[in-house]
């Protein structure tokens, strides 16, 4: 008797929500057949309207599979990036400049030596990381960091070989610098993923200040971009602006504010991205080469101090609309699609570490549209910085105050 009644009640709640918010639509034939009210209940910061139904405040969904999140350790210090080693252990960066290895039972190695100096002031530090697809043979590690130069700080990419005893990175070399440098410590971007051809996708930010913000639109600047480079830091072959005068050949897409989420969809192979908006206007985008994602010309956010950004417009021809946006913000940091079999109903869903949101955001995506949203681990009250799928099909996530969680089937 209990289940049908609950279904009826949730149907009524959903019906009421649908009346008050035109952007809500039920999940039809999705992996979750029961639709709920949107997970966001707070008022937005502006009266901006979405460009299409379902672009924000989509119907809520709930995971049916019993799952739990286990704290493996609380001894990390401001971890920033996490990725799996081939044997299932986890390679982790900490903001202050440390790289280390964690076992899946939460044992931490000593800091790995040989990492070049980072500027960890503000939002800087040792940031995203990935191991080479051929790591088992070449032991190469690639990472992003905020590099201090005399003319200012910048987002840089380095690589080096993890020694056989795992104690040091040998031959660390900076392979790419996202110039120009700037004397600020905000909006470095900092994620890194490999594409299927073995090139590196790197995200940057526009360095936050009004002085540098316009560079997100400049094709002769690496700020506010998604970049595609080789393992040697050269522009990857086939990039959209190759051979064009005064345009950087390493640019893959532009018009971004501060990108801390990058992931490839396991089935379509498309590149997806999340970026921070100002007050409102966090975005999820599907990235296509050469396209302009709009910042700071169009945005669903307003300035932190209250006024509109620029002309206060949200749509413009030639500028891409986000697939989804959040207002208020959740501060989307690291992201991963789920491709494992541990929790089959999560297959191809996107998981987003929310900082100010203090939850893991789960998005159900069908045909490149968001059709359902769920907040996980809300009661943990953590700022989730990055998330990755382990070799065992569990999700592993790290938080600003030093926790490493394993999320898995109960
Ligand atoms: Ca945008």
XYZ file of C-alpha atoms and ligand atoms in Angstrom:
411
model
C 0.000 0.000 0.000
C 2.782 2.436 0.891
C 4.389 2.725 -2.496
C 1.275 3.629 -4.535
C 0.354 6.332 -1.976
C 3.852 7.829 -2.137
C 3.654 7.809 -5.910
C 0.344 9.650 -5.807
C 1.672 12.228 -3.338
C 4.807 12.875 -5.359
C 2.599 13.183 -8.442
C 0.546 15.876 -6.717
C 3.651 17.736 -5.569
C 5.048 17.575 -9.063
C 1.753 18.776 -10.525
C 1.769 21.863 -8.275
C 5.378 22.636 -9.119
C 4.615 22.309 -12.811
C 1.872 24.943 -12.494
C 4.163 27.532 -10.910
C 7.210 26.976 -13.106
C 6.849 26.649 -16.894
C 10.349 25.221 -17.304
C 9.429 22.003 -15.498
C 8.621 18.960 -17.558
C 8.227 15.359 -16.524
C 10.792 12.711 -17.267
C 9.321 10.514 -19.949
C 10.543 7.002 -20.551
C 13.792 7.838 -18.792
C 15.712 5.534 -16.483
C 13.772 7.110 -13.605
C 10.075 6.803 -14.296
C 8.914 8.859 -11.308
C 9.230 12.619 -11.626
C 9.633 14.952 -8.665
C 9.699 18.676 -8.111
C 12.929 20.420 -9.185
C 15.714 20.052 -6.627
C 16.245 23.839 -6.525
C 13.716 25.611 -4.326
C 15.445 28.974 -3.747
C 14.516 32.093 -5.752
C 16.747 32.922 -8.719
C 18.912 36.064 -8.637
C 17.283 37.525 -11.746
C 14.053 37.306 -13.734
C 15.924 36.003 -16.794
C 13.964 33.397 -18.738
C 15.471 30.189 -20.131
C 15.908 29.916 -23.910
C 14.080 26.575 -23.992
C 12.036 24.372 -21.675
C 14.229 22.299 -19.389
C 17.303 24.568 -19.562
C 17.135 25.071 -15.794
C 15.181 23.672 -12.810
C 14.374 20.403 -14.523
C 12.246 17.808 -12.735
C 13.949 16.036 -9.881
C 14.779 12.329 -9.994
C 15.751 9.866 -7.274
C 18.205 6.979 -7.400
C 16.379 3.733 -6.652
C 19.432 1.515 -6.144
C 20.518 1.555 -2.486
C 23.941 3.215 -2.352
C 26.268 4.568 0.290
C 29.158 6.976 0.513
C 32.102 5.858 2.628
C 34.731 8.303 3.912
C 38.045 6.602 3.078
C 40.188 9.313 4.640
C 39.853 12.851 6.001
C 43.583 13.499 5.927
C 43.967 15.203 2.553
C 44.795 18.921 2.565
C 42.628 20.874 0.092
C 42.647 18.181 -2.601
C 41.889 19.521 -6.094
C 42.195 16.768 -8.712
C 41.702 12.996 -8.642
C 42.234 10.319 -11.274
C 42.611 6.536 -11.366
C 45.850 4.669 -11.868
C 45.603 1.476 -13.981
C 45.709 -0.694 -10.825
C 42.742 1.134 -9.279
C 44.630 3.318 -6.827
C 44.031 7.056 -7.044
C 46.442 9.832 -7.933
C 45.478 13.068 -6.200
C 46.675 16.687 -6.250
C 46.489 19.043 -3.308
C 46.191 22.783 -3.857
C 49.391 23.689 -2.005
C 51.509 21.774 -4.520
C 51.435 18.154 -3.388
C 50.751 15.068 -5.506
C 50.189 11.742 -3.771
C 48.674 8.281 -4.169
C 45.675 6.955 -2.220
C 44.688 3.314 -2.013
C 40.987 2.449 -2.299
C 41.067 1.786 1.435
C 42.231 5.354 2.051
C 45.936 4.932 2.821
C 47.916 7.958 1.623
C 51.464 7.914 0.299
C 54.072 10.513 1.199
C 54.074 13.578 -1.088
C 55.621 12.753 -4.455
C 58.678 14.955 -5.003
C 59.829 16.678 -8.196
C 56.765 18.886 -8.792
C 57.636 22.439 -9.962
C 56.627 25.333 -7.705
C 53.019 26.489 -7.805
C 51.440 29.761 -6.659
C 48.705 28.528 -4.356
C 47.382 31.984 -3.436
C 43.691 32.609 -4.103
C 42.261 29.963 -6.411
C 45.661 28.820 -7.650
C 47.680 25.730 -6.871
C 48.350 22.258 -8.166
C 45.150 21.635 -10.115
C 43.821 18.938 -12.454
C 45.751 15.807 -13.473
C 45.585 12.760 -15.717
C 47.855 9.817 -16.415
C 48.880 8.850 -19.924
C 46.536 6.352 -21.651
C 49.723 4.278 -22.022
C 50.774 4.869 -18.387
C 51.385 1.157 -17.767
C 54.273 1.388 -20.231
C 55.472 4.997 -20.018
C 54.444 6.066 -16.459
C 53.760 9.625 -17.686
C 51.629 12.050 -15.640
C 50.199 15.373 -16.896
C 48.963 18.161 -14.651
C 47.749 21.757 -14.652
C 48.990 24.360 -12.187
C 49.110 28.077 -11.538
C 52.656 29.086 -12.362
C 54.296 32.168 -10.845
C 56.333 34.179 -13.353
C 57.776 37.661 -12.834
C 55.151 39.216 -15.147
C 52.290 37.492 -13.310
C 50.634 34.113 -12.791
C 49.253 31.819 -15.437
C 47.632 28.469 -16.031
C 50.363 26.066 -17.147
C 50.528 22.402 -18.100
C 53.402 20.096 -17.163
C 54.323 16.463 -17.572
C 56.750 14.059 -15.946
C 57.427 10.394 -15.322
C 56.392 8.744 -12.074
C 59.465 6.889 -10.843
C 59.321 3.116 -10.408
C 59.341 3.514 -6.616
C 56.509 6.104 -6.900
C 58.461 8.592 -4.787
C 59.226 11.245 -7.395
C 58.207 12.765 -10.721
C 61.232 12.526 -12.978
C 62.018 15.158 -15.610
C 59.078 17.444 -14.896
C 58.674 19.805 -17.864
C 56.267 22.664 -18.510
C 54.768 21.881 -21.940
C 52.244 24.713 -22.296
C 51.601 28.185 -20.845
C 48.171 29.807 -21.265
C 49.429 33.332 -21.821
C 49.149 36.206 -21.178
C 50.237 36.107 -17.533
C 48.288 38.309 -15.145
C 48.917 39.550 -11.620
C 45.758 38.035 -10.155
C 45.033 34.757 -8.388
C 41.484 33.940 -9.538
C 39.840 31.945 -12.377
C 42.622 29.657 -13.550
C 40.314 26.937 -14.915
C 42.612 23.950 -14.463
C 41.025 20.715 -15.661
C 42.679 18.286 -18.045
C 41.354 15.237 -19.918
C 42.648 13.072 -22.754
C 40.654 12.846 -25.976
C 40.410 9.572 -27.910
C 43.334 10.571 -30.140
C 45.675 11.047 -27.191
C 45.559 14.846 -27.207
C 45.063 16.889 -24.050
C 41.996 19.047 -23.496
C 42.791 21.865 -21.045
C 40.443 24.414 -19.486
C 41.375 27.962 -18.520
C 39.577 30.934 -16.958
C 39.425 34.633 -17.837
C 41.230 35.572 -14.617
C 38.108 37.166 -13.146
C 38.884 40.895 -13.275
C 37.061 43.348 -15.578
C 40.459 44.104 -17.105
C 40.998 40.539 -18.351
C 37.362 39.428 -18.765
C 37.059 40.549 -22.440
C 39.887 38.162 -23.349
C 37.413 35.253 -23.132
C 36.283 36.528 -26.568
C 39.784 37.187 -27.970
C 41.149 34.470 -30.225
C 44.692 35.726 -29.689
C 44.521 35.017 -25.938
C 44.416 31.682 -24.102
C 42.253 33.062 -21.275
C 38.643 31.852 -20.972
C 39.147 28.935 -23.354
C 39.004 25.205 -23.864
C 42.319 24.236 -25.475
C 43.431 21.119 -27.347
C 47.147 20.363 -27.358
C 49.439 17.421 -27.940
C 51.345 15.633 -25.187
C 54.252 17.923 -26.110
C 52.149 21.059 -25.656
C 51.808 21.866 -29.359
C 48.455 22.818 -30.939
C 46.664 19.580 -31.872
C 46.140 18.813 -35.564
C 42.694 19.720 -36.862
C 41.970 22.466 -34.330
C 39.408 25.008 -35.608
C 41.648 28.093 -35.868
C 44.739 26.410 -37.292
C 46.488 28.598 -39.843
C 44.299 31.644 -39.244
C 46.079 34.943 -38.808
C 46.252 36.277 -35.232
C 44.206 33.352 -33.868
C 45.715 30.809 -31.509
C 45.887 27.354 -33.069
C 45.581 25.666 -29.650
C 42.044 27.075 -29.084
C 39.214 24.535 -29.288
C 36.323 26.719 -28.033
C 35.998 30.170 -26.487
C 33.785 32.585 -24.593
C 34.199 30.754 -21.275
C 34.350 32.273 -17.793
C 36.065 29.736 -15.514
C 35.968 26.105 -16.585
C 36.588 23.466 -13.904
C 34.631 20.569 -15.380
C 35.600 18.551 -18.488
C 34.390 15.070 -19.464
C 33.756 12.984 -22.568
C 30.382 11.277 -22.888
C 31.070 7.515 -22.826
C 28.681 6.724 -25.717
C 28.443 9.798 -27.961
C 32.099 10.756 -27.463
C 31.099 14.424 -27.157
C 33.064 16.770 -24.907
C 31.005 18.286 -22.076
C 32.063 21.171 -19.886
C 30.898 23.006 -16.760
C 31.865 26.526 -15.806
C 31.203 28.926 -12.969
C 28.841 31.810 -13.592
C 28.948 34.977 -11.490
C 25.842 35.396 -9.234
C 23.674 32.836 -11.051
C 24.546 31.473 -14.435
C 26.637 28.369 -13.739
C 26.601 26.460 -17.015
C 26.720 22.996 -18.543
C 27.826 23.082 -22.184
C 28.372 20.522 -24.912
C 31.539 21.669 -26.604
C 31.911 21.791 -30.362
C 35.128 22.985 -31.995
C 35.374 26.654 -32.919
C 32.182 27.697 -31.183
C 31.668 30.744 -28.976
C 30.025 30.006 -25.617
C 29.153 33.608 -24.969
C 30.882 34.972 -21.859
C 30.744 37.878 -21.103
C 28.301 38.891 -23.864
C 25.489 36.571 -22.796
C 24.978 35.055 -19.339
C 22.184 33.939 -17.019
C 24.072 35.463 -14.095
C 24.451 38.978 -12.728
C 27.485 40.674 -11.185
C 28.225 39.719 -7.565
C 27.424 43.349 -6.637
C 23.981 43.150 -8.298
C 24.049 44.929 -11.681
C 23.606 43.184 -15.027
C 26.655 41.863 -16.836
C 27.276 44.011 -19.941
C 24.029 44.592 -21.823
C 22.184 42.099 -19.613
C 21.286 39.774 -22.484
C 20.986 35.987 -22.365
C 20.741 35.092 -26.040
C 22.471 36.260 -29.182
C 22.775 34.769 -32.636
C 26.121 33.069 -33.169
C 26.609 32.454 -29.445
C 25.928 29.013 -27.973
C 23.264 28.463 -25.348
C 24.195 26.337 -22.338
C 22.518 22.925 -22.313
C 21.629 23.678 -18.691
C 22.193 26.455 -16.172
C 21.884 27.006 -12.437
C 20.600 30.079 -10.595
C 21.412 30.244 -7.712
C 24.818 28.748 -8.435
C 26.054 25.363 -7.238
C 29.681 26.185 -8.233
C 30.310 23.175 -10.475
C 33.887 21.914 -10.131
C 35.099 18.497 -11.336
C 32.720 16.324 -13.386
C 32.526 12.766 -14.667
C 30.132 10.684 -16.700
C 29.340 7.323 -15.181
C 30.060 4.322 -17.394
C 30.358 1.602 -14.760
C 28.168 -1.355 -13.874
C 28.186 -0.932 -10.067
C 24.979 1.133 -10.255
C 23.439 0.450 -13.697
C 20.726 3.122 -13.427
C 23.505 5.757 -13.349
C 24.891 4.742 -16.750
C 25.755 7.795 -18.883
C 24.589 10.184 -16.158
C 26.786 13.198 -15.395
C 28.075 13.709 -11.837
C 29.197 17.196 -10.810
C 31.094 18.204 -7.685
C 29.300 21.236 -6.231
C 31.371 23.613 -4.088
C 28.936 26.250 -2.806
C 26.119 23.805 -3.594
C 27.687 21.335 -1.148
C 26.395 18.255 -2.934
C 27.106 15.973 -5.857
C 24.765 16.953 -8.651
C 23.507 14.047 -10.765
C 22.129 14.932 -14.187
C 20.226 12.491 -16.393
C 20.971 13.457 -19.995
C 19.112 12.172 -23.037
C 19.683 13.301 -26.624
C 21.943 16.107 -25.357
C 19.266 17.545 -23.061
C 19.039 17.382 -19.279
C 15.896 15.436 -18.311
C 16.395 14.963 -14.566
C 18.450 16.248 -11.633
C 19.273 14.821 -8.210
C 21.388 16.059 -5.320
C 23.530 13.414 -3.645
C 25.432 13.544 -0.338
C 23.653 16.744 0.754
C 23.801 15.754 4.431
C 27.609 15.549 4.270
C 27.811 19.382 3.983
C 31.037 19.249 1.995
C 32.465 21.375 -0.814
C 32.973 18.715 -3.511
C 36.007 19.632 -5.629
C 36.441 16.742 -8.056
C 34.908 13.371 -8.865
C 36.077 10.409 -10.914
C 34.941 6.902 -11.739
C 37.174 4.251 -10.240
C 38.342 1.123 -12.007
C 35.891 -0.775 -9.762
C 32.861 1.166 -11.041
C 32.465 3.182 -7.840
C 32.641 6.972 -7.820
C 35.443 8.646 -5.888
C 35.121 12.270 -4.803
C 37.307 14.706 -2.857
C 36.272 17.682 -0.764
C 37.898 20.979 0.182
C 38.258 19.989 3.815
C 40.200 16.856 2.980
C 37.817 13.971 2.600
C 37.989 11.203 0.036
C 34.690 9.369 -0.447
C 33.844 6.174 -2.252
C 30.238 6.124 -3.514
C 29.042 2.617 -4.266
C 26.157 0.184 -4.252
C 25.101 -0.843 -0.764
Ca 27.967 30.602 -21.834
